[in-house]
Short mmCIF file of C-alpha atoms and ligand atoms in Angstrom, two decimals:
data_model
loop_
_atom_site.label_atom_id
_atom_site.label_comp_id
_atom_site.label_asym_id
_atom_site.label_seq_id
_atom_site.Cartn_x
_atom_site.Cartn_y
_atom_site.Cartn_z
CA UNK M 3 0.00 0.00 0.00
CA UNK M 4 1.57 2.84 -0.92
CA UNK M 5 -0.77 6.50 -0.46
CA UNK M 6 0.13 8.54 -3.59
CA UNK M 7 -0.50 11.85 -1.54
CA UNK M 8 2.10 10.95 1.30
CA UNK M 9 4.96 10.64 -1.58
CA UNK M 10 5.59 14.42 -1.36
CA UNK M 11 8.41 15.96 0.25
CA UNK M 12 6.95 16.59 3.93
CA UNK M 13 8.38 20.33 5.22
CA UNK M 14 9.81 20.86 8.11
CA UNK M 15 7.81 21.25 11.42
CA UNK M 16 9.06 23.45 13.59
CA UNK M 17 9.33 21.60 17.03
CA UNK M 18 7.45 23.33 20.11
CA UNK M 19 7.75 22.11 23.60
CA UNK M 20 5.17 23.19 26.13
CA UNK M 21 6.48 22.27 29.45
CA UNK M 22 3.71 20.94 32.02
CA UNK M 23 0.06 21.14 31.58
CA UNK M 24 -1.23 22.58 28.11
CA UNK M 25 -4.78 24.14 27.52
CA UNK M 26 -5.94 21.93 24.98
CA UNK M 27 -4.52 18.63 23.98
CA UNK M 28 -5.91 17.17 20.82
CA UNK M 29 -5.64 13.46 19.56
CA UNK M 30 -5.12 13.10 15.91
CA UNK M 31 -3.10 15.63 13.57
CA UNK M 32 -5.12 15.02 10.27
CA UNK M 33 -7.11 18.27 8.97
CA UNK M 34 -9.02 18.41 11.80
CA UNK M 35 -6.63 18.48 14.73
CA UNK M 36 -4.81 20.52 12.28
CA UNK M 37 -6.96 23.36 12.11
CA UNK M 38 -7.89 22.89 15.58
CA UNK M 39 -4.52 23.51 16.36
CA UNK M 40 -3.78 26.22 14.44
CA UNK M 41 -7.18 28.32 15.35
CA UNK M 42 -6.72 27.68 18.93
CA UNK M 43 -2.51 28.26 18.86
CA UNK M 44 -3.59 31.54 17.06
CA UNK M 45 -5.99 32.35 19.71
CA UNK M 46 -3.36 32.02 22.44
CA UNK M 47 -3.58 28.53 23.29
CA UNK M 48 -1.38 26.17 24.66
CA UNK M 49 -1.98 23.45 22.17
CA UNK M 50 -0.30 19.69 21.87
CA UNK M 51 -1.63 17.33 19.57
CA UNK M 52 -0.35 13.65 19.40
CA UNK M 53 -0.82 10.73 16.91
CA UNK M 54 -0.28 7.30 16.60
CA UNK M 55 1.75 8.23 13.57
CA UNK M 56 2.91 11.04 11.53
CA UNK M 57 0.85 14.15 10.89
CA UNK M 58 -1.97 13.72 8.01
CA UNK M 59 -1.16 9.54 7.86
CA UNK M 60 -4.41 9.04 8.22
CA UNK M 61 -7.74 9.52 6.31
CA UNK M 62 -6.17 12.75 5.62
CA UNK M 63 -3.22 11.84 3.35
CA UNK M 64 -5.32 8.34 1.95
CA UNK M 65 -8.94 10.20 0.64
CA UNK M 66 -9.20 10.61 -2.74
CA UNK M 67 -8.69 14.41 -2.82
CA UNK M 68 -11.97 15.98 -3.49
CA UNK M 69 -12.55 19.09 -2.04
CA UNK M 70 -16.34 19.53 -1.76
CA UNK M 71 -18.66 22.39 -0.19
CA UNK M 72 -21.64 20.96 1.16
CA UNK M 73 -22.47 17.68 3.29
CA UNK M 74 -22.16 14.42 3.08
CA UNK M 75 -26.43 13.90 1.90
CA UNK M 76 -27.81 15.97 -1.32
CA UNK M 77 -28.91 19.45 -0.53
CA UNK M 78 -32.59 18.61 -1.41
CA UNK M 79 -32.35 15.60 1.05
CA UNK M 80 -30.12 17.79 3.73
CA UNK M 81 -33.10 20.33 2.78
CA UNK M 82 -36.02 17.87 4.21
CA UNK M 83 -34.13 16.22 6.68
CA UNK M 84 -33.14 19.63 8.99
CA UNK M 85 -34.67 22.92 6.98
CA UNK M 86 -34.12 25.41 4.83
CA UNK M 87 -32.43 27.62 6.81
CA UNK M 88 -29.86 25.48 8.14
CA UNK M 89 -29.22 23.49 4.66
CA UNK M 90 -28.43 26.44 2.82
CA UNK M 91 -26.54 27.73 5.94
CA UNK M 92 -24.84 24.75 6.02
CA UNK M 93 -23.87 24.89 2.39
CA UNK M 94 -22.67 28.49 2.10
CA UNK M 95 -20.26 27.82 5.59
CA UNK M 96 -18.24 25.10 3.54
CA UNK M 97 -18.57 27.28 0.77
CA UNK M 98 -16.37 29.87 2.76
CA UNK M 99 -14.47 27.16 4.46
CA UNK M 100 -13.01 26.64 0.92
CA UNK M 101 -12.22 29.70 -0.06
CA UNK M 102 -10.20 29.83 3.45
CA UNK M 103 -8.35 26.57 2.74
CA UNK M 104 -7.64 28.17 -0.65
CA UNK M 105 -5.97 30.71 1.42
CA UNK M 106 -3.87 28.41 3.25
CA UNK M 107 -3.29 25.82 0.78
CA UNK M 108 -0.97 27.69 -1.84
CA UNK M 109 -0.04 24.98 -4.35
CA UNK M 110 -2.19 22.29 -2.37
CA UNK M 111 -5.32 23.46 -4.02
CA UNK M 112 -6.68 23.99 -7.69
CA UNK M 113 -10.61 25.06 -8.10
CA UNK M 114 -11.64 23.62 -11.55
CA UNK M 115 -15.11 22.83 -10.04
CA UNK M 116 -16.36 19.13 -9.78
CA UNK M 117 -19.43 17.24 -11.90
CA UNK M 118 -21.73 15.31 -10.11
CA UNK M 119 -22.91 12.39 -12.65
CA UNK M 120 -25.87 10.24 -13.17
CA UNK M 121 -25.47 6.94 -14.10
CA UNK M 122 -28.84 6.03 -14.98
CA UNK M 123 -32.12 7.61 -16.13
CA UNK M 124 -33.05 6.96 -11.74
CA UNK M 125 -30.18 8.75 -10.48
CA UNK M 126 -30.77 11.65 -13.89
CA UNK M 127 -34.00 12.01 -11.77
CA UNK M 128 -31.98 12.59 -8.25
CA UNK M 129 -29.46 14.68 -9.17
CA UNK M 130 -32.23 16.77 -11.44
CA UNK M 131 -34.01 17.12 -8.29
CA UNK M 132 -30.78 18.05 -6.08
CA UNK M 133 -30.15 21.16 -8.99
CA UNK M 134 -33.43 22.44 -8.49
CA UNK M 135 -33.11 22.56 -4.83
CA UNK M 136 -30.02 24.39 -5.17
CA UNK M 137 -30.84 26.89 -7.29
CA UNK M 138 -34.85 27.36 -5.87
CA UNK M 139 -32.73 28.27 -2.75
CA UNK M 140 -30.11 30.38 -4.46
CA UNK M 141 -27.14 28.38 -4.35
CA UNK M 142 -24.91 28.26 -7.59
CA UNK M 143 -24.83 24.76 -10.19
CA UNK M 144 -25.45 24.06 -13.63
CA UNK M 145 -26.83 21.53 -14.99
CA UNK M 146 -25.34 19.62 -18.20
CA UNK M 147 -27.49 17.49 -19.91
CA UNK M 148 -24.64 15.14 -21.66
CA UNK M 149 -21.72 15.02 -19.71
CA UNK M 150 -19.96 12.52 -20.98
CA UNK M 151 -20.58 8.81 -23.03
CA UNK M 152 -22.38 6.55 -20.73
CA UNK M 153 -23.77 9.38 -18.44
CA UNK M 154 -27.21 10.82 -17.98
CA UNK M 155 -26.81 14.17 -16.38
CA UNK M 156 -24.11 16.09 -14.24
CA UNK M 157 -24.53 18.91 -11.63
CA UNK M 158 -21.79 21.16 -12.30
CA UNK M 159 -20.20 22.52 -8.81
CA UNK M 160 -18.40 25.19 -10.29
CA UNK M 161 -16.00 26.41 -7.18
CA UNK M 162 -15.19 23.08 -6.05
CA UNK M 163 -12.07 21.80 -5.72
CA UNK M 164 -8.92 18.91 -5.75
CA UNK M 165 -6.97 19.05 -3.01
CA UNK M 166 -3.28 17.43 -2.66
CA UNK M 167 -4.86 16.65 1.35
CA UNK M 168 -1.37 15.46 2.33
CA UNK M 169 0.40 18.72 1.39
CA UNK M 170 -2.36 20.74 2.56
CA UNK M 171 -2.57 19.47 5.83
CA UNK M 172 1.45 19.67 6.69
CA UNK M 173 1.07 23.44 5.19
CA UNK M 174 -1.42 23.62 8.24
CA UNK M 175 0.70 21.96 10.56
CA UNK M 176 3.47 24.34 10.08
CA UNK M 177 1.59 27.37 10.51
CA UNK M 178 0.35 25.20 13.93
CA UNK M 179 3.41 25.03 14.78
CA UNK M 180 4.96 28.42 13.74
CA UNK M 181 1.62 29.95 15.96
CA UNK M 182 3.52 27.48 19.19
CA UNK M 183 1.12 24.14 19.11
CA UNK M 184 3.52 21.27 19.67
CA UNK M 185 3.05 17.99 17.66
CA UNK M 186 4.09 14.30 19.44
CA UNK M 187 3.93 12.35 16.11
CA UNK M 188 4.15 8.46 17.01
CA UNK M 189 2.21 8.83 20.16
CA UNK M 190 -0.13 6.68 21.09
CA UNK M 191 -2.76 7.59 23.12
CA UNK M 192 -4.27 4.59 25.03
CA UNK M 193 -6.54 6.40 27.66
CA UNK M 194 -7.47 10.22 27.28
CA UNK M 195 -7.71 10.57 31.28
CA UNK M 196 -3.93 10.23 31.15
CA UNK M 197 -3.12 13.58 29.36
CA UNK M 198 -1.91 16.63 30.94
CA UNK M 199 -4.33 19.05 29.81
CA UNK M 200 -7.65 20.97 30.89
CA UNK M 201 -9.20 19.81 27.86
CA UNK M 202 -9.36 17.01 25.55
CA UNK M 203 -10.26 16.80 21.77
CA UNK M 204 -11.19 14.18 20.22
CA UNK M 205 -9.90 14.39 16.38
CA UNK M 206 -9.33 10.77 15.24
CA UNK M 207 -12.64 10.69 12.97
CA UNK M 208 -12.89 6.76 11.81
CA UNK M 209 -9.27 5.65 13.25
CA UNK M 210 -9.71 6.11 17.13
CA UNK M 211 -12.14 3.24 17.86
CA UNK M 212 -12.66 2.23 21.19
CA UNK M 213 -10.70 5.83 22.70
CA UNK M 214 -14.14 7.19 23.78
CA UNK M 215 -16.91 4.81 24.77
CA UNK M 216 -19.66 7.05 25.02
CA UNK M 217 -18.60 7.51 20.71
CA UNK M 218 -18.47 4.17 19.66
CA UNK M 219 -22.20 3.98 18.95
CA UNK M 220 -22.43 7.22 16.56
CA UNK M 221 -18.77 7.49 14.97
CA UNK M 222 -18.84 3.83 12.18
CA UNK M 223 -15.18 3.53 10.70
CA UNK M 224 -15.82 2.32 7.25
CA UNK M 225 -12.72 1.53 4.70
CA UNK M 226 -12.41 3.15 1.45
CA UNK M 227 -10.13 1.82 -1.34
CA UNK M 228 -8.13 3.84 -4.25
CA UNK M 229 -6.01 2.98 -7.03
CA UNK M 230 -4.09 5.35 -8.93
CA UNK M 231 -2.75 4.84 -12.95
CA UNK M 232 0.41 5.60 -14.39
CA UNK M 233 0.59 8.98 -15.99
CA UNK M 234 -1.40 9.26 -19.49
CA UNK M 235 -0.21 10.63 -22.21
CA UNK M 236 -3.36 12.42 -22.71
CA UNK M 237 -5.67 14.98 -20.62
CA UNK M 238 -9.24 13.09 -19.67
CA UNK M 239 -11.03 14.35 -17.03
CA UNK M 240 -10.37 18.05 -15.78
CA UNK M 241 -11.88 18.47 -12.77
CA UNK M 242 -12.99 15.72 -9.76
CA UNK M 243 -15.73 13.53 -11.39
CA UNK M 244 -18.12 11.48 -9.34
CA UNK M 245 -21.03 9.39 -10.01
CA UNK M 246 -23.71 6.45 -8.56
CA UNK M 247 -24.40 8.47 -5.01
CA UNK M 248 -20.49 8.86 -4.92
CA UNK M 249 -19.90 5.33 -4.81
CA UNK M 250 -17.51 5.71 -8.03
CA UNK M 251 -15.42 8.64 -7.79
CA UNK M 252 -12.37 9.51 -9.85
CA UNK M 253 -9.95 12.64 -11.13
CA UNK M 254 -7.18 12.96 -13.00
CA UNK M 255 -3.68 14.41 -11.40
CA UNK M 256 -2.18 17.30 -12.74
CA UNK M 257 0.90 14.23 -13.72
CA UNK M 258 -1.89 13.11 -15.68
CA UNK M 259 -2.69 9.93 -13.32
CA UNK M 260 -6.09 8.81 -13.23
CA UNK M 261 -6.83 8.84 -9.45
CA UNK M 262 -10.45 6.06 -8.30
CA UNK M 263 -11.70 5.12 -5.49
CA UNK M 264 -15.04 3.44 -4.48
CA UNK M 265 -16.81 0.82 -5.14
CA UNK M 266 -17.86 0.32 -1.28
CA UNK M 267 -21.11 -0.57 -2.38
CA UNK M 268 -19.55 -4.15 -4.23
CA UNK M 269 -18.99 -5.71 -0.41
CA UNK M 270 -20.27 -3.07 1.61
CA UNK M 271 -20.39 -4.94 5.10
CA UNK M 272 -16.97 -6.07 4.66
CA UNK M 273 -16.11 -2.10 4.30
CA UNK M 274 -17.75 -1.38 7.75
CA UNK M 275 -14.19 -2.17 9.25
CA UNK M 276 -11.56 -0.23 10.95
CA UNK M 277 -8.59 -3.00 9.31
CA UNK M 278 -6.71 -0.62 6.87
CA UNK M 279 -6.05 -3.29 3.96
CA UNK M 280 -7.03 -3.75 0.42
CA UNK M 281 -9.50 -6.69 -0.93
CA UNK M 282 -9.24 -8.28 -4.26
CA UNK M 283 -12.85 -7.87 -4.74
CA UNK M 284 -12.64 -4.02 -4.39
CA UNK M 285 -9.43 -3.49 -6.73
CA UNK M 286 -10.56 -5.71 -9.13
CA UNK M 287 -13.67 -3.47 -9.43
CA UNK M 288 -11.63 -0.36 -9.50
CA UNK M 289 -9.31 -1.82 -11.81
CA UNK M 290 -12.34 -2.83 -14.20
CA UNK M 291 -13.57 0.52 -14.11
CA UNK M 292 -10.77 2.40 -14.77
CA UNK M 293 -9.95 0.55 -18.01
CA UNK M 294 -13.55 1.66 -18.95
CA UNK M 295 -12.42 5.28 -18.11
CA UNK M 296 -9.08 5.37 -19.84
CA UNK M 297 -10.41 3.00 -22.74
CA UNK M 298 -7.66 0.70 -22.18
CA UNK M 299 -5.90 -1.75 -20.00
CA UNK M 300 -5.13 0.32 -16.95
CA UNK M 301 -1.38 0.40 -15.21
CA UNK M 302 -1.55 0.82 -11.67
CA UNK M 303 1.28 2.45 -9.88
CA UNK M 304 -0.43 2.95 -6.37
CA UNK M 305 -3.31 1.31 -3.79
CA UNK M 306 -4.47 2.08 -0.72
CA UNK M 307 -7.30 1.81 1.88
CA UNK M 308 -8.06 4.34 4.36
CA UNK M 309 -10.74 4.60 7.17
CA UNK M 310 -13.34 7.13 7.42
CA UNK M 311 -16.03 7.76 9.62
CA UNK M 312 -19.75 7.25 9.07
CA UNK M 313 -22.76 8.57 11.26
CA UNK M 314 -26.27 7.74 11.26
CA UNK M 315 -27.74 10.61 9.77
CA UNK M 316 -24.66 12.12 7.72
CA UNK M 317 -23.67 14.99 9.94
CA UNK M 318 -20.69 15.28 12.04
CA UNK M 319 -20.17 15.04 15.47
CA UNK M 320 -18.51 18.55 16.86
CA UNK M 321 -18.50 19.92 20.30
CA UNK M 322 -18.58 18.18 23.87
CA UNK M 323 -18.81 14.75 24.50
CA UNK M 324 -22.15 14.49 26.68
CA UNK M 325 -21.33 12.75 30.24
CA UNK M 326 -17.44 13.49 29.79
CA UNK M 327 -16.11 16.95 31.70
CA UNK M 328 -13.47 18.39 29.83
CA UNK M 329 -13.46 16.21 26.62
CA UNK M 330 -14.41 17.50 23.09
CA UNK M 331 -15.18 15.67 19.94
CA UNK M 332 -15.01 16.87 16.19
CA UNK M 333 -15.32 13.64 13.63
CA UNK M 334 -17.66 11.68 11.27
CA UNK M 335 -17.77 13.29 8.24
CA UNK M 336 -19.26 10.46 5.96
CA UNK M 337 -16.74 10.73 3.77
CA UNK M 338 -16.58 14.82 3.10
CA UNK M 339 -13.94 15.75 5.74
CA UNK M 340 -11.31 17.37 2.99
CA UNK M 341 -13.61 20.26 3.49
CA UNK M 342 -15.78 19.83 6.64
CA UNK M 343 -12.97 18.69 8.98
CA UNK M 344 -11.07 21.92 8.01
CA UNK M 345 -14.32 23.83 8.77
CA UNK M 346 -15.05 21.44 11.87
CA UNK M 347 -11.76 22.02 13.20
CA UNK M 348 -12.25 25.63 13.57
CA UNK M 349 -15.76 25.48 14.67
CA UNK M 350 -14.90 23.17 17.47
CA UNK M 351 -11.71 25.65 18.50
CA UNK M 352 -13.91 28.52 18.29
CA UNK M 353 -16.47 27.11 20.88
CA UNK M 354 -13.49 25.43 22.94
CA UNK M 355 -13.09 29.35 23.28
CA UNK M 356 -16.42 30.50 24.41
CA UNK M 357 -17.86 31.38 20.71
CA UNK M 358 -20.73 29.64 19.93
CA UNK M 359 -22.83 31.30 17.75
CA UNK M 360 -22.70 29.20 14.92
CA UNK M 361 -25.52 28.06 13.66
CA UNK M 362 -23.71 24.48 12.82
CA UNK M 363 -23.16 23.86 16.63
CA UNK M 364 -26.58 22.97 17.23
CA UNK M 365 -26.88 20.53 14.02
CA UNK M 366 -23.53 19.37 14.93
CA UNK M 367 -24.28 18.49 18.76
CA UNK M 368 -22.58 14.97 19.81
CA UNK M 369 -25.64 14.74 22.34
CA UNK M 370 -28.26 14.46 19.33
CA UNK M 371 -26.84 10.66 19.58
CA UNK M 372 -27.02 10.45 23.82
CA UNK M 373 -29.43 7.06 24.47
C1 FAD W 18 -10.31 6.23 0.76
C2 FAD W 18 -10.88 7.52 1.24
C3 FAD W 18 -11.29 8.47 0.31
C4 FAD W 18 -11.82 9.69 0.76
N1 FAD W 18 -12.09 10.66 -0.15
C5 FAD W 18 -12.45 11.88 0.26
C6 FAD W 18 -12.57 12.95 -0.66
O1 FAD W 18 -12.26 12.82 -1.85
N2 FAD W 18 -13.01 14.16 -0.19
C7 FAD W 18 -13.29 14.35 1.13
O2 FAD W 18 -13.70 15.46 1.50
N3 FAD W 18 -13.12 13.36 2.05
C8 FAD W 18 -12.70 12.15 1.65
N4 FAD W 18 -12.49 11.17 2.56
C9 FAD W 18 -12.72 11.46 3.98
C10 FAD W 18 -11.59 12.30 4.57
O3 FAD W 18 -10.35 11.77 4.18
C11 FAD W 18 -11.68 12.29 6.10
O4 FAD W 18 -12.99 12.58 6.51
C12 FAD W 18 -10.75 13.31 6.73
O5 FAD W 18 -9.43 13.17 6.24
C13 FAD W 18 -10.78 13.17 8.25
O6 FAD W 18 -9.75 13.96 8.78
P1 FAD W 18 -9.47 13.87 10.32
O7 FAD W 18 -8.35 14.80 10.60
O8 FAD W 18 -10.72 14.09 11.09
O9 FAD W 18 -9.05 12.36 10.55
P2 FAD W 18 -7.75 11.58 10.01
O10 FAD W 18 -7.07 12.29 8.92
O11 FAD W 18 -8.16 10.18 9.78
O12 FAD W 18 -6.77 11.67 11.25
C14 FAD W 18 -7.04 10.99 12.44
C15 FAD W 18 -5.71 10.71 13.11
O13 FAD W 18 -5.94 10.21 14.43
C16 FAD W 18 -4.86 9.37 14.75
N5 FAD W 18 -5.26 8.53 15.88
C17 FAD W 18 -6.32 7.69 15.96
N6 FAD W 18 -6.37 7.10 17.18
C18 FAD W 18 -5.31 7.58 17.87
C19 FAD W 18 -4.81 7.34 19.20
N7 FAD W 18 -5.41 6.51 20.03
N8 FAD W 18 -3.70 8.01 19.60
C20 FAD W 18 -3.06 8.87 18.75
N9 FAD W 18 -3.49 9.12 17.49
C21 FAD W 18 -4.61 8.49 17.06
C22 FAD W 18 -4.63 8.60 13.45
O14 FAD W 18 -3.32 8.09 13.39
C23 FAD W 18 -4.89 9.66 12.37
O15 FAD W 18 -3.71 10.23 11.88
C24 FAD W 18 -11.97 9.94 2.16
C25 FAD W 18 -11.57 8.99 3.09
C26 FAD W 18 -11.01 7.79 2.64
C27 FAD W 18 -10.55 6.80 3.66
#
């Protein structure tokens, strides 16, 4: 398994020590403890964040590098499910959480938009009624009625973006780091009561299993697989493409690799697993599919699984773990966190801090899943 992303020259961190007890220690430097870090290092913090391994190893330098506004359901479905109000406010906060990581990312990020396909006349019908949601509620999309051969339909997100997560994340670190939050990379941590700190976050999304009891119920790590091609010779696809509910999802590299992941949905109890390992099954679906892609037989350079975190009704879990004094949780983004744990991360900082006016607190609230 080799993680295309995590092939880039890593900078250098600076290295902080905070002697004694910190404000805030935070468990897991992927985006999320990332900009956690860096919000609440900015705001004066003293910030330590440990991981298991090194800084974005996780879900964060293994996704498949779609940065997204929006959530993890369809706005008309986000629409019924919680409102008007909050759907679109939901929408237009990752829509400026973008244009902030665009801010941060330098090189990290290109905005070439992304096309949401249909691969059937029943899906043409979904994603129809997804545009019309947007755009009755004033958000930006186009439609386009033929995409592409074998395609009945594509939304058009026109600001979204690809993000090289890896880079984009150690950028973030540094700045962390820089503002005086102190990273212990290769740090296990076995029990949370054992930190010196006043608070706790929680910000291992589908990898920390078992840290936090009271989570295990709401935060599912599910596996996602990838495969990456050997440069074309030829320009395909120019912005992140992704089709069948986002099961198939796929974009090609500015080296001119064809990046795909998916497939879940071909063993999709075997992918409700925390064991970060390919299957056979799964890559020999990707590897079908991307032959159909490229129109030829496809030469794979990398593969990898990663683990993500699912929730019961699609929404994250940020802000303080219900029954536990002191200890914060911001994870379970479905499968969107290139976007929403960047936005998550601050959002949970900001309240850490006494600022909760955010609208997305209350949707948000771990305690929605309290027995
Ligand atoms: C295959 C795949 C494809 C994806 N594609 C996309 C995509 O295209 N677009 C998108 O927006 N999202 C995508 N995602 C989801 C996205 O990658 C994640 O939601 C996001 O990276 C989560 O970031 P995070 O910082 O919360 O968690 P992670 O990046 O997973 O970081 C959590 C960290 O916690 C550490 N940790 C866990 N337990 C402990 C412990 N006990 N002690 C110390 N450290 C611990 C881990 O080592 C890990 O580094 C994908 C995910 C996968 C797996």
């Amino acid at each position: 398994m080799n993680p295309y992303w995590l092939e880039d020259e890593r900078p250098e961190i600076p290295q902080r020590t905070h002697a004694g007890r910190v404000d805030v220690a935070i468990v897991g430097a992927g985006v999320t403890g990332c900009s956690a870090a860096l919000r609440l290092a900015e705001g004066g913090m003293r910030v330590r964040v440990y991981d298991q391994r090194g800084i974005a190893e996780g879900a964060s330098g293994r996704n498949g590098g779609f940065a997204l506004r929006g959530g993890a359901t369809s706005y008309d479905v986000a629409r019924d499910s919680y409102g008007r109000e909050q759907a679109s406010s939901l929408w237009h906060w990752t829509e400026r959480a973008l244009d902030r990581i665009e801010e941060l990312a330098g090189d990290a990020l290109r905005r070439p938009g992304s096309l949401r396909l249909a691969a059937d006349e029943e899906e043409r019908e979904q994603i129809r009624a997804e545009y019309e949601a947007l755009r009755e509620d004033g958000i930006d999309a186009t439609w386009i009625d033929d995409p592409l051969d074998g395609f009945y339909g594509a939304i058009s997100h026109d600001r979204d973006g690809s993000i090289q997560p890896a880079r984009f994340v150690r950028r973030l670190a540094v700045r962390a780091a820089g503002a005086g939050a102190e990273f212990r990379e290769h740090e296990r941590v076995d029990d949370v009561r054992t930190l010196d700190a006043d608070r706790v976050l929680i910000a291992t999304d589908g990898y920390g299993h078992g840290l936090v009891p009271e989570l295990a119920e709401a935060i599912w790590p599910t596996r996602g697989q990838v495969v990456v091609s050997e440069p074309l010779d030829r320009v395909l696809y120019d912005k992140p493409h992704y089709a069948r509910h986002g099961f198939d999802y796929w974009q090609q590299l500015p080296d001119r690799r064809i990046l795909l992941g998916g497939f879940r949905d071909v063993s999709i109890l075997d992918e409700l697993t925390d064991v970060e390992e390919t299957t056979p099954t799964i890559q020999a679906s990707l590897e079908r599919f991307l032959g159909e892609l490229i129109g030829e037989e496809p030469k794979i350079s990398h593969r990898w699984a990663g683990i993500f975190a699912l929730t019961q009704d699609m929404l994250p879990l940020v802000g303080p773990v219900p029954g536990r004094d002191g200890l914060w949780v911001a994870a379970g983004y479905s499968g969107h966190g290139n976007v929403l744990g960047f936005a998550c991360g601050e959002l949970v900082a900001d309240a850490m801090r006494g600022d909760t006016s955010s609208p997305q607190l209350e949707l948000f609230a771990p305690k929605r899943f309290q027995g």
